Amino acid sequence: MAEGGLFITLYDNDSLELYLQKNLYSFLMKPQFGIPSAHSRHFHALADYSCIREGTHIFFFSKRRIIYGGQAIGHQSLGSFYLNGTHSPLGREAKAELFWDESSRYEPTSHKGIFLVEEIEKCQPYVLIFKDYLELKRKMICTDELYFIIGKLGFPLPSNSIQNMGFCTMTPGETVVLMNLLRQSKEIFISNKDFSGITIGENKTLFNKNLGIKDLAYDYKKGSILNEAHLEASLLANPGLFKNELLRPEKKDVICRQVPISPFKSYQMDRSDICYYRHDNPIKEGTLPNIIIELKNKIAGIDSIIQTQKYLRWIKQILDNSFVKIDIKAFIFAPSFSLTSVKRATSEFKDRIYLVSFSGDILSLDDLI
């Protein structure tokens, strides 16, 4: 069965124990009282939450250990995250009540749900909630046990390229390996810390498709798509925004973002914006994507083609002779395209690359070169 996971980095055992006791997780972020700036990291974090679907496995990565949390609760076809208060654009739009507040662990402010961490205002506008149906909660392994196995593949995966990231989505191949290791493990994370004083409110607001961007073509013209991360988070949370159904994930697909499709590098590996891993047609045991989507929030040209060709060239090198037999497609999704520029591209992989506009119109690179 294809399975997806979320790999969450924590730096102290108290936080780990709190989230395991309460069956939730929330990333610390700066409150957004207005519209985030185009340079804000707000939507980058939201994009990770937006990948989560009901059943996504939650793994905590702390002090060279991986500890199991449970399976996400929420939607099967939309982003499964909850809106916590009105300190984010989505929270204000939904008029969401604050149901989770860690102010008592930090330095409270006069605003409920906002606290100081190293003298910087923080809040927790998005929350994921999980439950363990497999009776594996708190089981743990040493991180090397996972990396010894996936390291043999010889190409980077999200979990072994997580450096400088708070959390990342995991491919089905990584998730299956990790779940098998945890099932076999005899080690359990134990802490005596009591967090009964921190409670969860009853009125929770789950993200729904009526929130945020309603129509990409309209909002692009209106100028309300702030940057590529905003576009990415919106599409991941609500794939119905893709007017062309070829770009929408199938029911049991695993969705990942910022996937390294590149040789190992010392600095800035090439990462694809969105990847789908087919449940019924896994490639290399679910470690390579069936669908690659490169996003642009402005007119796209030859640079996007060159980047996409690099992804396919690397996958071809990994798969060698079997590449020609495997159905891998790459889509470049943008408001529009500079066709004059695109036509200067080489014909490499032209039968696998498609240009799709916000309006849903699609062109094969094969038709242009």
Coordinates of C-alpha atoms in Angstrom, one line a residue:
M1 CA 0.0 0.0 0.0
A2 CA 1.3 3.4 -0.9
E3 CA 1.9 5.5 2.3
G4 CA 3.0 9.0 2.9
G5 CA 4.6 10.6 5.9
L6 CA 5.5 13.9 7.5
F7 CA 9.0 14.1 9.1
I8 CA 9.0 16.7 11.9
T9 CA 12.2 18.0 13.5
L10 CA 12.1 18.8 17.3
Y11 CA 14.9 20.1 19.4
D12 CA 13.8 19.2 23.0
N13 CA 12.2 16.3 24.7
D14 CA 9.6 18.4 26.5
S15 CA 8.1 19.5 23.2
L16 CA 8.1 15.9 21.9
E17 CA 6.3 14.7 25.0
L18 CA 3.7 17.5 24.8
Y19 CA 2.8 16.7 21.3
L20 CA 2.7 12.9 21.9
Q21 CA 0.4 13.5 25.0
K22 CA -1.9 15.8 23.1
N23 CA -1.9 14.0 19.7
L24 CA -1.1 17.2 17.8
Y25 CA 1.7 19.3 16.4
S26 CA 2.0 23.0 15.5
F27 CA 4.9 24.9 14.1
L28 CA 5.9 28.3 15.7
M29 CA 5.3 31.1 13.2
K30 CA 5.2 34.9 13.2
P31 CA 1.6 36.2 13.5
Q32 CA 0.2 37.8 10.3
F33 CA -2.1 40.6 11.2
G34 CA -2.4 41.7 7.6
I35 CA -1.5 40.2 4.2
P36 CA 1.9 38.5 4.3
S37 CA 4.6 40.2 2.3
A38 CA 5.9 38.6 -0.9
H39 CA 9.1 37.8 1.0
S40 CA 7.4 36.2 4.0
R41 CA 8.1 32.5 4.8
H42 CA 4.4 32.1 6.0
F43 CA 3.2 30.2 2.9
H44 CA 6.3 27.9 2.8
A45 CA 5.2 26.5 6.2
L46 CA 1.6 26.4 5.1
A47 CA 2.6 24.4 2.0
D48 CA 3.9 21.5 4.2
Y49 CA 0.6 21.4 6.2
S50 CA -1.3 21.5 2.9
C51 CA 0.3 18.2 1.7
I52 CA -1.2 16.3 4.7
R53 CA -4.1 14.0 4.1
E54 CA -6.0 11.8 6.4
G55 CA -3.8 8.8 7.3
T56 CA -0.5 10.5 6.7
H57 CA 2.0 9.0 9.1
I58 CA 3.5 11.5 11.6
F59 CA 7.2 11.0 12.6
F60 CA 9.2 13.1 15.0
F61 CA 12.9 13.5 14.5
S62 CA 14.7 14.4 17.7
K63 CA 18.3 13.9 19.0
R64 CA 19.2 11.3 16.4
R65 CA 16.0 9.3 17.1
I66 CA 12.8 8.9 15.1
I67 CA 9.6 8.5 17.2
Y68 CA 6.2 7.6 15.9
G69 CA 3.2 9.8 16.6
G70 CA 0.2 8.4 14.7
Q71 CA -1.9 9.1 11.6
A72 CA -3.3 12.4 10.6
I73 CA -7.0 13.1 11.0
G74 CA -8.9 15.3 8.4
H75 CA -9.7 15.2 4.7
Q76 CA -8.8 12.5 2.2
S77 CA -8.6 14.9 -0.8
L78 CA -7.9 18.3 0.8
G79 CA -5.2 19.6 3.1
S80 CA -5.8 18.1 6.6
F81 CA -4.9 20.9 8.9
Y82 CA -6.8 23.0 11.4
L83 CA -7.0 26.8 11.7
N84 CA -6.0 28.0 15.2
G85 CA -7.2 31.5 15.8
T86 CA -7.2 34.6 13.6
H87 CA -3.4 35.3 13.4
S88 CA -3.3 34.1 9.8
P89 CA -5.1 35.1 6.6
L90 CA -7.0 31.8 6.5
G91 CA -7.8 31.9 10.2
R92 CA -9.3 35.4 9.8
E93 CA -11.3 34.3 6.8
A94 CA -12.7 31.3 8.7
K95 CA -13.2 33.3 11.9
A96 CA -11.5 30.4 13.6
E97 CA -11.5 30.0 17.3
L98 CA -8.2 29.6 19.2
F99 CA -8.2 26.0 20.5
W100 CA -4.5 25.5 21.2
D101 CA -2.2 27.9 23.1
E102 CA 1.3 27.2 24.3
S103 CA 1.8 30.6 25.9
S104 CA 2.4 29.1 29.3
R105 CA 5.5 27.4 28.0
Y106 CA 7.0 30.7 26.8
E107 CA 6.4 34.4 27.6
P108 CA 2.8 35.4 27.2
T109 CA 1.7 38.7 25.6
S110 CA -1.5 40.7 25.9
H111 CA -2.8 38.9 22.8
K112 CA -4.2 35.5 23.5
G113 CA -2.3 32.8 21.5
I114 CA 0.7 35.1 20.9
F115 CA 3.8 34.6 23.0
L116 CA 7.5 35.6 22.9
V117 CA 10.3 33.2 22.0
E118 CA 13.7 34.9 22.3
E119 CA 11.9 38.2 22.3
I120 CA 10.2 37.5 19.0
E121 CA 6.4 37.2 18.7
K122 CA 5.2 33.8 17.7
C123 CA 1.9 32.0 17.4
Q124 CA 0.6 28.6 16.1
P125 CA -1.9 29.4 13.3
Y126 CA -2.0 25.9 11.8
V127 CA -2.3 22.6 13.7
L128 CA -2.2 19.0 12.6
I129 CA -4.1 16.4 14.7
F130 CA -3.3 12.7 14.7
K131 CA -4.4 9.5 16.3
D132 CA -2.5 6.2 16.5
Y133 CA -4.7 3.4 15.1
L134 CA -1.7 1.0 14.8
E135 CA -0.6 0.9 18.4
L136 CA 2.9 2.1 17.4
K137 CA 2.9 5.5 19.2
R138 CA 6.1 6.3 21.0
K139 CA 8.0 3.5 19.3
M140 CA 11.4 4.8 18.2
I141 CA 14.6 3.9 16.3
C142 CA 18.0 5.4 15.9
T143 CA 18.1 7.6 12.7
D144 CA 21.0 5.6 11.3
E145 CA 18.7 2.5 10.9
L146 CA 16.7 4.4 8.4
Y147 CA 19.6 6.1 6.7
F148 CA 21.6 2.9 6.3
I149 CA 18.8 1.5 4.2
I150 CA 17.8 4.5 2.1
G151 CA 21.4 5.5 1.7
K152 CA 22.0 2.4 -0.4
L153 CA 19.7 3.9 -3.1
G154 CA 22.4 6.4 -4.1
F155 CA 20.1 9.4 -4.6
P156 CA 18.6 11.9 -2.2
L157 CA 15.2 11.6 -0.7
P158 CA 13.4 14.2 1.4
S159 CA 14.2 12.6 4.8
N160 CA 18.0 12.5 4.2
S161 CA 18.1 16.1 2.8
I162 CA 16.0 17.7 5.5
Q163 CA 18.9 19.9 6.7
N164 CA 17.8 23.4 7.7
M165 CA 14.1 22.4 7.3
G166 CA 11.6 22.2 10.2
F167 CA 9.7 19.4 8.6
C168 CA 9.3 17.6 5.2
T169 CA 7.0 15.3 3.4
M170 CA 8.2 11.8 2.8
T171 CA 7.9 9.5 -0.2
P172 CA 6.0 6.2 0.0
G173 CA 9.3 4.3 -0.3
E174 CA 10.8 6.1 2.8
T175 CA 7.6 5.7 4.7
V176 CA 7.3 2.0 4.2
V177 CA 10.9 1.4 5.2
L178 CA 10.5 3.5 8.3
M179 CA 7.2 1.9 9.3
N180 CA 8.7 -1.6 9.0
L181 CA 11.7 -0.6 11.2
L182 CA 9.4 0.9 13.9
R183 CA 7.2 -2.2 13.9
Q184 CA 10.3 -4.3 14.7
S185 CA 11.7 -1.9 17.3
K186 CA 11.6 -2.7 21.0
E187 CA 12.5 0.9 22.0
I188 CA 9.9 3.2 23.4
F189 CA 10.1 7.0 24.1
I190 CA 9.3 7.6 27.8
S191 CA 9.1 10.9 29.6
N192 CA 7.7 11.8 33.1
K193 CA 6.8 15.4 32.1
D194 CA 3.1 16.2 32.8
F195 CA 1.3 18.6 30.5
S196 CA -2.2 18.2 31.9
G197 CA -2.3 22.0 32.5
I198 CA -2.3 22.7 28.7
T199 CA -5.7 21.8 27.3
I200 CA -7.3 21.6 23.8
G201 CA -10.4 23.6 23.0
E202 CA -13.5 21.9 21.6
N203 CA -14.2 24.2 18.7
K204 CA -11.8 23.3 15.9
T205 CA -11.9 24.6 12.4
L206 CA -10.7 22.2 9.7
F207 CA -9.5 23.7 6.4
N208 CA -12.1 23.6 3.6
K209 CA -12.0 24.4 -0.1
N210 CA -14.1 27.5 0.4
L211 CA -11.2 29.2 2.1
G212 CA -8.3 31.0 0.4
I213 CA -8.0 31.3 -3.4
K214 CA -11.1 30.3 -5.3
D215 CA -9.9 30.7 -8.9
L216 CA -6.3 30.9 -10.0
A217 CA -6.9 32.7 -13.2
Y218 CA -9.0 35.4 -11.5
D219 CA -6.8 35.8 -8.5
Y220 CA -3.7 36.1 -10.7
K221 CA -5.3 38.9 -12.6
K222 CA -6.3 40.5 -9.3
G223 CA -2.8 40.3 -8.0
S224 CA -3.7 38.3 -4.9
I225 CA -1.2 35.4 -5.6
L226 CA 1.7 36.8 -3.6
N227 CA 4.5 34.4 -4.6
E228 CA 5.2 30.8 -5.8
A229 CA 4.9 29.5 -2.2
H230 CA 1.4 31.0 -1.9
L231 CA 0.5 29.3 -5.2
E232 CA 2.0 26.0 -4.1
A233 CA 0.2 26.0 -0.7
S234 CA -3.1 26.8 -2.4
L235 CA -2.8 24.0 -4.9
L236 CA -1.6 21.4 -2.4
A237 CA -4.4 22.2 0.0
N238 CA -7.1 22.3 -2.8
P239 CA -6.0 20.4 -5.9
G240 CA -9.4 21.2 -7.4
L241 CA -7.9 24.6 -8.3
F242 CA -6.1 22.8 -11.2
K243 CA -8.6 23.2 -14.0
N244 CA -7.0 20.5 -16.0
E245 CA -7.6 17.2 -14.2
L246 CA -4.3 15.7 -15.4
L247 CA -2.6 17.7 -12.7
R248 CA -4.8 16.6 -9.9
P249 CA -3.7 13.7 -7.7
E250 CA -5.6 10.4 -7.9
K251 CA -7.4 9.2 -4.7
K252 CA -4.6 7.1 -3.2
D253 CA -1.6 9.1 -4.5
V254 CA 1.0 10.3 -2.0
I255 CA 1.7 14.1 -2.4
C256 CA 5.1 15.5 -1.6
R257 CA 6.6 19.0 -2.1
Q258 CA 10.1 20.3 -2.5
V259 CA 11.4 16.9 -3.5
P260 CA 15.1 16.6 -4.2
I261 CA 15.5 15.4 -7.8
S262 CA 19.2 15.9 -8.1
P263 CA 22.6 14.3 -7.4
F264 CA 23.8 14.9 -3.8
K265 CA 25.3 18.4 -3.7
S266 CA 27.0 20.4 -1.0
Y267 CA 24.7 23.3 -1.6
Q268 CA 21.1 23.8 -2.9
M269 CA 20.0 20.5 -4.5
D270 CA 17.4 20.9 -7.3
R271 CA 14.0 20.4 -5.8
S272 CA 10.7 19.8 -7.6
D273 CA 7.7 21.9 -6.4
I274 CA 5.1 19.1 -6.3
C275 CA 5.4 15.4 -6.9
Y276 CA 2.7 12.6 -7.0
Y277 CA 3.5 9.0 -6.2
R278 CA 1.0 6.6 -7.7
H279 CA -0.5 4.0 -5.4
D280 CA -1.1 1.5 -8.2
N281 CA 2.2 2.1 -10.2
P282 CA 5.1 2.8 -7.8
I283 CA 8.4 3.6 -9.4
K284 CA 11.5 2.1 -7.7
E285 CA 9.3 1.0 -4.7
G286 CA 7.8 4.5 -4.4
T287 CA 11.0 6.5 -4.1
L288 CA 10.6 8.2 -7.5
P289 CA 7.6 10.3 -8.6
N290 CA 5.2 9.5 -11.4
I291 CA 4.2 13.1 -11.8
I292 CA 6.4 16.2 -11.5
I293 CA 4.8 19.7 -11.4
E294 CA 7.0 22.8 -11.7
L295 CA 5.1 25.9 -10.6
K296 CA 5.5 29.5 -11.8
N297 CA 3.5 32.5 -10.7
K298 CA 4.6 34.6 -13.7
I299 CA 5.0 33.9 -17.4
A300 CA 7.2 30.8 -18.0
G301 CA 9.8 30.3 -20.7
I302 CA 12.9 28.3 -21.6
D303 CA 14.3 28.4 -18.0
S304 CA 11.4 26.3 -16.8
I305 CA 11.9 23.8 -19.6
I306 CA 15.6 23.5 -18.8
Q307 CA 14.9 22.9 -15.1
T308 CA 12.3 20.2 -15.9
Q309 CA 14.7 18.5 -18.3
K310 CA 17.3 18.4 -15.6
Y311 CA 14.8 16.5 -13.3
L312 CA 14.0 14.0 -16.0
R313 CA 17.7 13.6 -17.0
W314 CA 18.5 12.6 -13.4
I315 CA 15.6 10.2 -13.1
K316 CA 16.7 8.6 -16.4
Q317 CA 20.2 8.2 -15.0
I318 CA 18.8 6.4 -11.9
L319 CA 16.5 4.1 -13.9
D320 CA 18.9 3.5 -16.8
N321 CA 17.4 1.2 -19.4
S322 CA 14.0 0.9 -17.7
F323 CA 13.3 4.6 -18.1
V324 CA 11.8 4.2 -21.6
K325 CA 9.2 1.8 -20.3
I326 CA 8.0 3.9 -17.4
D327 CA 5.3 6.5 -17.7
I328 CA 6.7 9.6 -16.0
K329 CA 5.2 13.0 -16.9
A330 CA 6.3 16.5 -16.1
F331 CA 4.0 19.5 -16.1
I332 CA 5.0 23.2 -16.0
F333 CA 2.1 25.1 -14.6
A334 CA 2.1 28.9 -15.1
P335 CA -0.3 31.7 -15.9
S336 CA 1.0 31.7 -19.5
F337 CA 4.0 30.9 -21.6
S338 CA 6.5 32.7 -23.8
L339 CA 6.2 30.3 -26.7
T340 CA 8.9 32.0 -28.6
S341 CA 11.3 31.3 -25.8
V342 CA 10.0 27.8 -25.2
K343 CA 10.7 26.9 -28.9
R344 CA 14.4 27.5 -28.4
A345 CA 14.6 24.5 -26.0
T346 CA 16.2 21.3 -27.0
S347 CA 14.0 18.3 -27.9
E348 CA 15.2 16.3 -24.9
F349 CA 12.2 14.6 -23.2
K350 CA 9.8 16.6 -25.4
D351 CA 7.3 13.7 -25.3
R352 CA 7.1 13.8 -21.5
I353 CA 6.9 17.6 -20.8
Y354 CA 3.6 19.5 -20.9
L355 CA 2.8 23.2 -20.5
V356 CA -0.4 23.9 -18.6
S357 CA -1.9 27.4 -18.0
F358 CA -4.0 28.6 -15.1
S359 CA -7.0 28.4 -17.4
G360 CA -6.4 24.7 -18.0
D361 CA -5.1 24.9 -21.6
I362 CA -2.4 22.3 -22.2
L363 CA 0.4 22.0 -24.8
S364 CA 2.8 19.2 -25.3
L365 CA 6.4 20.3 -25.8
D366 CA 6.4 17.7 -28.6
D367 CA 3.9 19.9 -30.5
L368 CA 6.1 23.0 -30.1
I369 CA 9.6 21.7 -31.0

